[in-house]
Every structure is written in C-alpha cells, then in structure tokens.
Coordinates of C-alpha atoms and ligand atoms in Angstrom, one line a residue:
X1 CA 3.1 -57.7 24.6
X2 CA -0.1 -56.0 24.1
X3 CA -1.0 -52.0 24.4
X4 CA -1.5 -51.5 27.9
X5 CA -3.2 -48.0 27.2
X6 CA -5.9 -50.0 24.6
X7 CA -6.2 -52.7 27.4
X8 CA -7.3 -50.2 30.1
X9 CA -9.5 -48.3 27.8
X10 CA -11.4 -51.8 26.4
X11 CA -11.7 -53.1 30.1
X12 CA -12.5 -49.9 31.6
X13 CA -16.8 -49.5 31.7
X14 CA -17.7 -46.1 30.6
X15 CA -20.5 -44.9 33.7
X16 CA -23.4 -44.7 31.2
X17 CA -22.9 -48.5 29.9
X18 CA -22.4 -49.7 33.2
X19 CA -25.5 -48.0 34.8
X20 CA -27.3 -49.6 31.3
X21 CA -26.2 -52.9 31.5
X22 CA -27.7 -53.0 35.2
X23 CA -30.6 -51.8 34.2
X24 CA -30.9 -54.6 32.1
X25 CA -30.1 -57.1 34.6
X26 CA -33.0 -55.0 37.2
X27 CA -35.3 -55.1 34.0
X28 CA -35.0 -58.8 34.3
X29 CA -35.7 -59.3 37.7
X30 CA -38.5 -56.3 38.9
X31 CA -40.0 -56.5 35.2
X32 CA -39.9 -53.7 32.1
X33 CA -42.0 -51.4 33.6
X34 CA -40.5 -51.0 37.2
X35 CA -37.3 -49.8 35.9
X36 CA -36.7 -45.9 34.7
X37 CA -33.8 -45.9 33.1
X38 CA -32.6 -42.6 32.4
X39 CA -29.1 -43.3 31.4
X40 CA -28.3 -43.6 27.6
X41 CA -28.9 -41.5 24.8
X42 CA -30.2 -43.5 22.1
X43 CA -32.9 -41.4 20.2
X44 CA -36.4 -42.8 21.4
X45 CA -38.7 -40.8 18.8
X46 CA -38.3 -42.7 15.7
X47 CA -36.9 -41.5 12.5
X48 CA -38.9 -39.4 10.5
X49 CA -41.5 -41.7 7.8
X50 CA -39.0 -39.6 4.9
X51 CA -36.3 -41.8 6.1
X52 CA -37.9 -45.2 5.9
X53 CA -39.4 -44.5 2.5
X54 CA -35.8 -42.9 1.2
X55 CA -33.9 -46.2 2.5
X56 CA -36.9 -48.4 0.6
X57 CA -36.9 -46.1 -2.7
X58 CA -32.9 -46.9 -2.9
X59 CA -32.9 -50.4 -2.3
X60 CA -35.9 -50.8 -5.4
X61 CA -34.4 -48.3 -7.4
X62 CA -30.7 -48.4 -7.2
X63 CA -28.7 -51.6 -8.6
X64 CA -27.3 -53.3 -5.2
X65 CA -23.6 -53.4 -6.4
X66 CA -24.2 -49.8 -7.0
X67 CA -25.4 -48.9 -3.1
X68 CA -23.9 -50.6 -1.4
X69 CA -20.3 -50.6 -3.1
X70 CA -17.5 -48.4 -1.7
X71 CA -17.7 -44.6 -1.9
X72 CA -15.0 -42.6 -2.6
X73 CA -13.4 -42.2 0.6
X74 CA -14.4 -39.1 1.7
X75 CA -18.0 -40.3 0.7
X76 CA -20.0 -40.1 -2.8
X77 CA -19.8 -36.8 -4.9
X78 CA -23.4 -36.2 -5.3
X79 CA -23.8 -36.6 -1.4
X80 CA -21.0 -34.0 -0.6
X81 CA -22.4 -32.3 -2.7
X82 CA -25.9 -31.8 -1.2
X83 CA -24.4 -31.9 2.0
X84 CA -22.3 -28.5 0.7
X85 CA -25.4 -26.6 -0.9
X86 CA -27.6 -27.1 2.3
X87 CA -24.9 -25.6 4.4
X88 CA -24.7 -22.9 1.9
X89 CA -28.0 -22.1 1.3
X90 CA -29.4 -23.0 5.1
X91 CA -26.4 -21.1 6.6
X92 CA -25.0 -18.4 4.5
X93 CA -21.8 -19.5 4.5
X94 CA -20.0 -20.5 1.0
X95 CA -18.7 -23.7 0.9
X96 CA -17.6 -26.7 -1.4
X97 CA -18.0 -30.6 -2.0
X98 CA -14.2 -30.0 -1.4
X99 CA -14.6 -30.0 2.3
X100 CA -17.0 -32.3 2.8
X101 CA -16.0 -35.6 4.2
X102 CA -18.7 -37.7 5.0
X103 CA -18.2 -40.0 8.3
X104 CA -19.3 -42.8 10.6
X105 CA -21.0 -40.3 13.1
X106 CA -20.0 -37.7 15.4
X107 CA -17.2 -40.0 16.9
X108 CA -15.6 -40.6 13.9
X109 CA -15.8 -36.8 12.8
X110 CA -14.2 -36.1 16.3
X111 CA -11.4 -38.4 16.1
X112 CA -10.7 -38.1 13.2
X113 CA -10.7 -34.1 13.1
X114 CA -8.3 -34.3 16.0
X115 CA -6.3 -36.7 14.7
X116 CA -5.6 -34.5 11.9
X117 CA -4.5 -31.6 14.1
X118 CA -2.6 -33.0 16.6
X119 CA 1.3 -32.9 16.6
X120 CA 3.5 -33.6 19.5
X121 CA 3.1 -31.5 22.8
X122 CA -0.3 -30.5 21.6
X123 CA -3.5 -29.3 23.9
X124 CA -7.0 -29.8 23.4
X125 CA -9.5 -27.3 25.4
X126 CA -12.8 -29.0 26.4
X127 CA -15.1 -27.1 28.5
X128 CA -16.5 -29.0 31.3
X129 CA -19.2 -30.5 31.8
X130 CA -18.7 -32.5 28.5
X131 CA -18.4 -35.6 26.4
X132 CA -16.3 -38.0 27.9
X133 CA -15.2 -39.3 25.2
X134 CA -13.1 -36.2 24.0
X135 CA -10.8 -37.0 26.1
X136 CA -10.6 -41.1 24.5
X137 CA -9.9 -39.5 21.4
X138 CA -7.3 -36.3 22.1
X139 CA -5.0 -38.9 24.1
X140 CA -5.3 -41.3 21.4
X141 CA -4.0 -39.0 19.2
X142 CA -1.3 -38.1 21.9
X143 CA -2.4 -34.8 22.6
X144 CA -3.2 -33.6 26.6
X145 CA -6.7 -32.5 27.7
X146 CA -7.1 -29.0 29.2
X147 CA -10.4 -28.7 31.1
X148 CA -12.1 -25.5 31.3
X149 CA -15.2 -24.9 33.5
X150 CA -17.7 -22.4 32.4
X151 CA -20.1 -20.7 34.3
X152 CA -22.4 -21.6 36.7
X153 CA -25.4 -21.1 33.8
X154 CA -23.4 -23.5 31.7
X155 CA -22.3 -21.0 29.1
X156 CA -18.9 -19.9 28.9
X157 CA -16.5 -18.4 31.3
X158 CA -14.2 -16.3 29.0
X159 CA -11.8 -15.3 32.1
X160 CA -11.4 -19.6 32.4
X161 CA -10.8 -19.6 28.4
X162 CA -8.6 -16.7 28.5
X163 CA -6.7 -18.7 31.2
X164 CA -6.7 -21.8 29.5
X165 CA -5.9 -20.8 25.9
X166 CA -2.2 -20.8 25.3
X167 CA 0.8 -21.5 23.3
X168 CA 0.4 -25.2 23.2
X169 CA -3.4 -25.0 22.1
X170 CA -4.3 -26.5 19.1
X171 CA -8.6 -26.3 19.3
X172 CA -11.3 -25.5 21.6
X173 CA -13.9 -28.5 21.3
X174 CA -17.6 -26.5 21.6
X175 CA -20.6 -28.8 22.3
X176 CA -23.6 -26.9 21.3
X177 CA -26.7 -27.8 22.0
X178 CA -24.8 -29.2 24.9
X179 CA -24.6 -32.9 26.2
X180 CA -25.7 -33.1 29.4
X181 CA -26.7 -29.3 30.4
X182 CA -29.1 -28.7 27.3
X183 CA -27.4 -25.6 27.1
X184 CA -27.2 -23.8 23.6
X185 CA -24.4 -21.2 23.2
X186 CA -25.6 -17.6 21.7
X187 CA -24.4 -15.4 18.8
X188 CA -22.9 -13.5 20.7
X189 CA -20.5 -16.2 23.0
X190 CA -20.0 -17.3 19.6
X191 CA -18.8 -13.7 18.9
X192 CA -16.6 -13.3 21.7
X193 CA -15.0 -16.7 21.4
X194 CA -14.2 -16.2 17.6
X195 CA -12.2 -12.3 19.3
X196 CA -11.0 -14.1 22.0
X197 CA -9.6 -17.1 19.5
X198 CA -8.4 -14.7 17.1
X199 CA -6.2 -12.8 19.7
X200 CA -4.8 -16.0 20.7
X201 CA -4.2 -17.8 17.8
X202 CA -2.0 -14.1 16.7
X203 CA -0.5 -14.6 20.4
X204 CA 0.7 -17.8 19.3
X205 CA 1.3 -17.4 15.6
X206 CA -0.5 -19.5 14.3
X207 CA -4.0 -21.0 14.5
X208 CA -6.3 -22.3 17.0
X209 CA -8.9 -24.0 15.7
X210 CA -12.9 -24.1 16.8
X211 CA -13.8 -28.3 16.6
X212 CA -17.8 -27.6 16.9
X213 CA -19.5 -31.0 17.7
X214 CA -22.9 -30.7 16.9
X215 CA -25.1 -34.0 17.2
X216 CA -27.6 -32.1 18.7
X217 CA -28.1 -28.9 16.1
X218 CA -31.7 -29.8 15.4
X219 CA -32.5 -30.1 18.5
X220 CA -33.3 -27.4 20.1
X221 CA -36.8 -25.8 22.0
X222 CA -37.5 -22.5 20.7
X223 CA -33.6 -21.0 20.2
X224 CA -31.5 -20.4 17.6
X225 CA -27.6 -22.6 17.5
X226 CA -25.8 -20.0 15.8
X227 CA -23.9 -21.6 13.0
X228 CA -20.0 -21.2 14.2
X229 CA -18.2 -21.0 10.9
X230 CA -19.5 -17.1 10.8
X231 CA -18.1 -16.6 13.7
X232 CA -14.5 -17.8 13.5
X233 CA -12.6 -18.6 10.3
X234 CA -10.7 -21.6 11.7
X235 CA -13.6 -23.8 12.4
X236 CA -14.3 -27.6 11.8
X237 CA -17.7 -28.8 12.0
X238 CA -18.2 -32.3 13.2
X239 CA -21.6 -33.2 12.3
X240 CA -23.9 -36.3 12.7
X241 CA -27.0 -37.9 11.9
X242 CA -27.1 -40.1 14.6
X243 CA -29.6 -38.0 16.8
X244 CA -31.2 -35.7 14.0
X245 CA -32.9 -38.4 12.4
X246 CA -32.6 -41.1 15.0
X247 CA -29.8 -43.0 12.7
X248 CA -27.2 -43.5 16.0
X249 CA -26.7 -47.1 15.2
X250 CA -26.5 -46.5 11.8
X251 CA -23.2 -44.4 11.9
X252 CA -23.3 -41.4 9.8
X253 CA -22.2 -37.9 10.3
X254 CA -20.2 -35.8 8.4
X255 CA -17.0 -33.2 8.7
X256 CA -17.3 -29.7 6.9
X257 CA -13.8 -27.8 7.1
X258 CA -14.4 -24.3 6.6
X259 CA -12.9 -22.7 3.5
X260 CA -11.7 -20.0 5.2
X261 CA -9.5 -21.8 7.6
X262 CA -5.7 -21.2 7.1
X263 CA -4.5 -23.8 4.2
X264 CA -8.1 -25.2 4.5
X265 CA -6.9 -27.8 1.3
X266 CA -3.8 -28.7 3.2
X267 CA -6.1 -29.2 6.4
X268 CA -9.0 -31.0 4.1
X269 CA -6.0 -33.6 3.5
X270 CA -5.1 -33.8 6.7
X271 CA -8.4 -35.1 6.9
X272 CA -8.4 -37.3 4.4
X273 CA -5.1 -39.0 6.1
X274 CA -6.4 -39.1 9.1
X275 CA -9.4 -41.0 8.1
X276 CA -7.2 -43.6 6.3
X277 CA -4.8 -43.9 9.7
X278 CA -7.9 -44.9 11.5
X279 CA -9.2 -47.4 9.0
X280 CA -12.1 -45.7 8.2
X281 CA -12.4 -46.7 4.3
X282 CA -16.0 -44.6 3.6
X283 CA -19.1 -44.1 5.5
X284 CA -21.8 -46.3 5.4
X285 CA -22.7 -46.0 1.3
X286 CA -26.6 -46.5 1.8
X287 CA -26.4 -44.2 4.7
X288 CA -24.6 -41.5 3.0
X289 CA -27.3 -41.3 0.5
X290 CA -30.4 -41.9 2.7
X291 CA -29.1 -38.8 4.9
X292 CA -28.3 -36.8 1.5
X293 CA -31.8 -36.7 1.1
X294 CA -32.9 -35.7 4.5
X295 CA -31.1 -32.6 4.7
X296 CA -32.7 -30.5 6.9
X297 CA -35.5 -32.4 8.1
X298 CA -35.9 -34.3 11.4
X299 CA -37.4 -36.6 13.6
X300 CA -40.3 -35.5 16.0
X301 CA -38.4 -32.6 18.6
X302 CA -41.9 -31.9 19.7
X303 CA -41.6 -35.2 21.6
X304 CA -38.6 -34.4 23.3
X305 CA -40.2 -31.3 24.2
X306 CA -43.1 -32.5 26.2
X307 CA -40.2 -35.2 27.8
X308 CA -38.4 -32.1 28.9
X309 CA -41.7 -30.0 30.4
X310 CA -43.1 -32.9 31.9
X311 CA -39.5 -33.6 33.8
X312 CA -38.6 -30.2 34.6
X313 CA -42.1 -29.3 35.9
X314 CA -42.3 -32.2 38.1
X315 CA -38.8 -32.6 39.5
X316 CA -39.0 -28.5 40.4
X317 CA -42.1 -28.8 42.5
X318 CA -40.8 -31.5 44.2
X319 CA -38.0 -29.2 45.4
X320 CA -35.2 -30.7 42.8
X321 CA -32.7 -28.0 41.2
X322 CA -32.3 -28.0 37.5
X323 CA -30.5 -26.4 34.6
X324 CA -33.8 -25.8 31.9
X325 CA -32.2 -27.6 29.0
X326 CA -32.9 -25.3 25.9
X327 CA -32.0 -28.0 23.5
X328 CA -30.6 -31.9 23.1
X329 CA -32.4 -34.2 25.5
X330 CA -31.0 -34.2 29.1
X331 CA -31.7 -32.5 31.8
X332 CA -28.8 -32.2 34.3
X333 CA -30.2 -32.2 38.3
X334 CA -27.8 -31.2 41.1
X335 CA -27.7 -33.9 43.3
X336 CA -28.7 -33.9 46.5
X337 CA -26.3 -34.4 49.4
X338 CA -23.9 -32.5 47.0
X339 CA -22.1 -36.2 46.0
X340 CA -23.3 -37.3 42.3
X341 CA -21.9 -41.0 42.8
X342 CA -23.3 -41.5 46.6
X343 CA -26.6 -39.7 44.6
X344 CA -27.1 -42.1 41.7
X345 CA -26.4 -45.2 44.0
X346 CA -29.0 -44.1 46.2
X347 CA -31.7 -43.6 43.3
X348 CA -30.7 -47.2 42.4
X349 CA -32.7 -48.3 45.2
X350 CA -35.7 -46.9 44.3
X351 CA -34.7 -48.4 40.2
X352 CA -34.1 -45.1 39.0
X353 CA -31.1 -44.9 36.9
X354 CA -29.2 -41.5 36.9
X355 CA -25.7 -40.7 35.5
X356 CA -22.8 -39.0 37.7
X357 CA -21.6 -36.1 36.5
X358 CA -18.2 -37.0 37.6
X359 CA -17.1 -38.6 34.3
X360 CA -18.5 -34.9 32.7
X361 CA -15.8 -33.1 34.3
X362 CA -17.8 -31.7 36.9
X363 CA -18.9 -32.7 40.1
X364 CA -22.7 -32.3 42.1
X365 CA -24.7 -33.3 39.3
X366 CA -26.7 -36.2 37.7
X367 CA -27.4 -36.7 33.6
X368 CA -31.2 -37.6 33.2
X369 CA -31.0 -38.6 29.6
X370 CA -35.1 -37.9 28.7
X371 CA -35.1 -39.5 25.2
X372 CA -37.5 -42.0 26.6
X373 CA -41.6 -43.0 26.1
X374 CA -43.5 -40.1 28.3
X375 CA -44.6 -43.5 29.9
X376 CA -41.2 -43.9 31.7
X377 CA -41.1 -40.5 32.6
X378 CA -44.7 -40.5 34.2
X379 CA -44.1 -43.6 36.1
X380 CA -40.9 -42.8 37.6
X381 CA -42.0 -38.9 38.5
X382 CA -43.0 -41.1 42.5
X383 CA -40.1 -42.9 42.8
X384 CA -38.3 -39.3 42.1
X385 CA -40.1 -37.9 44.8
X386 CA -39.6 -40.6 47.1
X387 CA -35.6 -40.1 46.6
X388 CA -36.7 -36.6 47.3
X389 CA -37.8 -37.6 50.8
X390 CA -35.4 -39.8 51.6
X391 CA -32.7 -36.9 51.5
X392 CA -35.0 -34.8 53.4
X393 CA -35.9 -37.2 55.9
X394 CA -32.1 -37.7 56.6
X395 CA -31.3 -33.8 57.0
X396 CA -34.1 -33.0 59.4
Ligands
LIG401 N1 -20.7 -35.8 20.8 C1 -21.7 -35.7 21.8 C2 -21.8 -34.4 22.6 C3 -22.5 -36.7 22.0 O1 -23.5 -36.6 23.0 C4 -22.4 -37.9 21.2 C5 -23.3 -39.1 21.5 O2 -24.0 -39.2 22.4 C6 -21.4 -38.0 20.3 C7 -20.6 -36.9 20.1 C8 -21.2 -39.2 19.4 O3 -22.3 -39.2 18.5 P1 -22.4 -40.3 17.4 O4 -23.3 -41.4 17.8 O5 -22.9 -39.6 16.2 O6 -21.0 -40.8 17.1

C-alpha cells in the first residue's frame, strides 16, 4: 500500500495552478496577449543587476568544487553569519550565526519550523485569509489547524485570537506584508499580540510561539513591517529570498530563531532535526552565498507600485471594492454576486484569470496577483469593466 493522505495531496490541484495551467492552454488558443492572467505569484520585476553580477563574480572567482559542494547543513558559516549581523545591525535585535539556518525558501523554513514544534495533539493558529499551504505543512507534521478570522480591515481581531488561543496551541503563524490582502500589521498589533501571547503562553505554562512568515518584508509601499522578534521573545522568523530579489525558483530563504526564545539552543536543534527528517541536506550552496551578499537590497518595488495604483485606481472607478494593499503584490477584490468561485468562472469568459478566496480561508473574495508587465494590467483594465457590466446588467 501507498499513503493515501500523500496520494490525495499529490493528485489534489492547488486553485492557483489549476487557474495557471488553463491559462496556458487559453494562451495557446486566443494568443499571448488576450489572456490576463492574474493568478500566480512569480516575481515579474527582475532581480536586481547586484544579483546577476554576484552569481557571475562566484562562478569566476570561486573554485567550482568549492561553490557548489555541500554546506554545512544549516548552511555556510560566513553566510549565517552575514545573515546574523544584518539582522542585528538593520533591526536592533542581538543575534547569532547560532540561529541561523539557512533554507530552500519560505516553504522549507515553514515546514520545517513546524515540524520542529509540533508534538502530538498540537494546534497551529493561522489567521484567515492566508497561505494555503500552512495548512499542507501543520497536518503533515500531525498537528490540527485552528483558523482565526481577523477583521474586516484585514488586521487582527484580538477578541478571535483571545478565543482561539488555548491550551493545546503551540504557534500563531503571522503573514506580514500579507498574501493576498497586502495588508502589513503595525507596531502596535505587534504589541498587543506579543501581551496577548505572553498571557497565554503563562495560561498554559509553557510557550506559544510567534512563526512570522515573511516573503514579502521588502515589499512594502510607504509603511514600516515592524520587525516581530522585539515584540515577543518566542518568535521564529521564516524568511525568504524568493520574492525580495526575484530568486523564487531558485529556493532560498532562511530561519532566524530568536535568542531569547525559551531553550532557544534546544529549539535551534530542533531545527536542525527537523531539517534532516525532511531530507533537506543544505540550501542551495551558490544561492546561499549570492543572497549573503544581497542583504538588504532588492529588486525594483517601485514597479509593483505603479502595478498596484494603476489596478486600484481603475478597478475603483469602475465601481469594484478593494482592500488598498499596503505591501506584497496582490490586491484582493470582493467579488461580485458575493460567490468567489461562481465570480472567477465568470471572469474566465472574458480570459481574465482571478483566484477564489475560498482556498484562503475566507469567502467573497478574489486574489489579483499584480506581479505582472503594466502591459497586462492595461490591457485587461476593459475586460474588467465588461465583468463589471455583466453583474450589473444581471441585477437591474
Ligand atoms: N508564504 C507566503 C505567504 C507566500 O505567499 C509564499 C509564496 O508565495 C510562501 C510562503 C512560499 O514562498 P517560497 O517561494 O519562498 O517558498
């Protein structure tokens, strides 16, 4: 026999690659430039010039059994150790090459921080909408997904949390700059979530950790992302490169444990292990030091900027409602009739390809992922309106 449970999950199409994989099939058929597919998030600015002349400089400079030869698992010294001084010196926080374990992306630092938590009987908090995935990974590790909404802005709902949070809580997953609202989470929800975590985790006694996923940190329009280790001590950072520097299909990220979580070296092992259970043997060794280089910079946001004006403008004078995405690159529009699916099959018609929020967690919604050329954007904004009044044509 085979594992049913990997079977379902490996035949199951996620939304998103379904609607893409159609829209390559339409593409075909109607041509390139008559499809406006808004459905994946694969970085469309490219990475900056830094990166292409770092990953050139390495391959001339540094002997090829040297680069691209294993790491030390949790990656090279010298790059966890970069990776801990920019923390320290961009964020204020102290921390050490000790903590520092250098993954294949955001996925990897997710499953593999959860997998290091989770014990029997465990629950994982994610607040909705979010990442479908979290939810592949916490089962996979055995644990059971609790589901919190937050408010109708997208930020959080602390009465929900304080509802939510209990005895058999082990972390609170926090996406900020949030995939697919654009919302970014302020100091001071940061503030009240490290009280409200703190009064739990003593409720419970013992800790409930903060997993911060933050793909998106550099992406952001004019706010600040509050860094969340100086907010709550028990925090794990799950970090990637993947949309920073437009590396996603080069799978790197990184996990920092904060020192000041409770046995933070027997938690850093934990780590370690977990990595090992899921066969990860290092991240990718020309990666690792490409990114180590890059710390701190990033591809063009200003890009993703004008995407996101452009969009918003047009889609709210044509009588659409939207959330104004204050960072990451989707802009998340209620769906009109109220029903996302019945929505996005309808916009299909008119080749405009928008994801359901339903797999999100919430429901009324579609995803506009705007990490696309302006082009797209400009030549779908009349097939938007025409879905516009189509709805309106069938309600009068
Ligand atoms: N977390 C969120 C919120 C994401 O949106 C994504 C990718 O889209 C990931 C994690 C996974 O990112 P990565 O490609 O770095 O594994």
């Amino acid at each position: 026999m085979i594992n049913r449970t990997m079977q379902h999950l490996g035949e199951e199409r996620s939304v998103i690659r379904e609607l893409f994989e159609y829209g390559n099939m339409r593409k075909a058929v109607v041509g390139e430039e008559n499809v406006f597919d808004f459905s994946i998030g694969n970085p469309s600015v490219p990475a900056p010039d830094f990166v292409q002349s770092e990953i050139r400089r390495l391959i001339d400079t540094v002997p090829p059994e040297k680069l691209h030869g294993y790491t030390s698992a949790p990656g090279a010294p010298e790059v966890r150790k970069a990776v801990s001084d920019y923390i320290e010196s961009k964020f204020g926080v102290p921390m050490s090459e000790g903590f520092i374990y250098m993954t294949c992306g955001a996925a990897a630092s997710l499953s593999i921080a959860i997998t290091a938590l989770c014990e029997e009987g465990d629950e994982f908090a994610v607040i909705a909408p979010f990442f479908p995935e979290y939810r592949v990974y916490a089962e996979g590790a055995g644990a059971k997904v609790v589901v919190v909404p937050s408010a109708e802005d997208f930020h959080l709902d602390f009465d929900a949390l304080d509802r939510a949070i209990g005895g058999r809580t082990k972390a609170v997953i926090l996406n900020s700059p949030n995939n697919p609202t654009g919302a970014v989470l302020s100091a001071e929800e940061l503030t009240r979530l490290g009280a409200l975590l703190e009064r739990k985790s003593l409720e419970k006694g013992e800790s409930i950790f903060l997993l911060a996923d933050e793909p998106y940190r550099e992406l952001t329009y004019g706010v600040e992302v509050p860094f969340p280790m100086k907010y709550y001590h028990d925090t794990i950072l799950c970090y990637s490169f993947s949309k920073s520097l437009s590396l996603a299909g080069e799978r790197i990220g990184y996990i920092a444990v904060s020192p000041f979580c409770c046995h933070a070296e027997d938690l850093f092992a934990a780590v370690c292990g977990a990595g090992r259970t899921l066969g990860y043997v290092c991240a990718p060794a020309l990666f690792q030091r490409v990114c180590a280089a890059s710390l701190g910079r990033s591809s063009d946001v200003g890009e993703y900027r004008k995407n996101r004006d452009l969009l918003y403008k047009a889609l709210t004078e044509m009588g659409y409602e939207c959330v104004p995405p204050e960072g990451a690159f989707y802009l998340f529009v209620k769906a009109l009739g109220g029903d996302a699916v019945a929505f996005s099959e309808r916009a299909k018609k008119y080749e405009l390809l928008l994801v359901p929020s339903d797999s999100f967690g919430v429901k009324g919604y579609v995803r506009i992922s705007y990490c696309v050329a302006r082009s797209v954007i400009e030549r779908s904004l009349p097939a938007f309106r025409k879905l516009y009044e189509e709805y309106k044509g069938i309600k009068n």
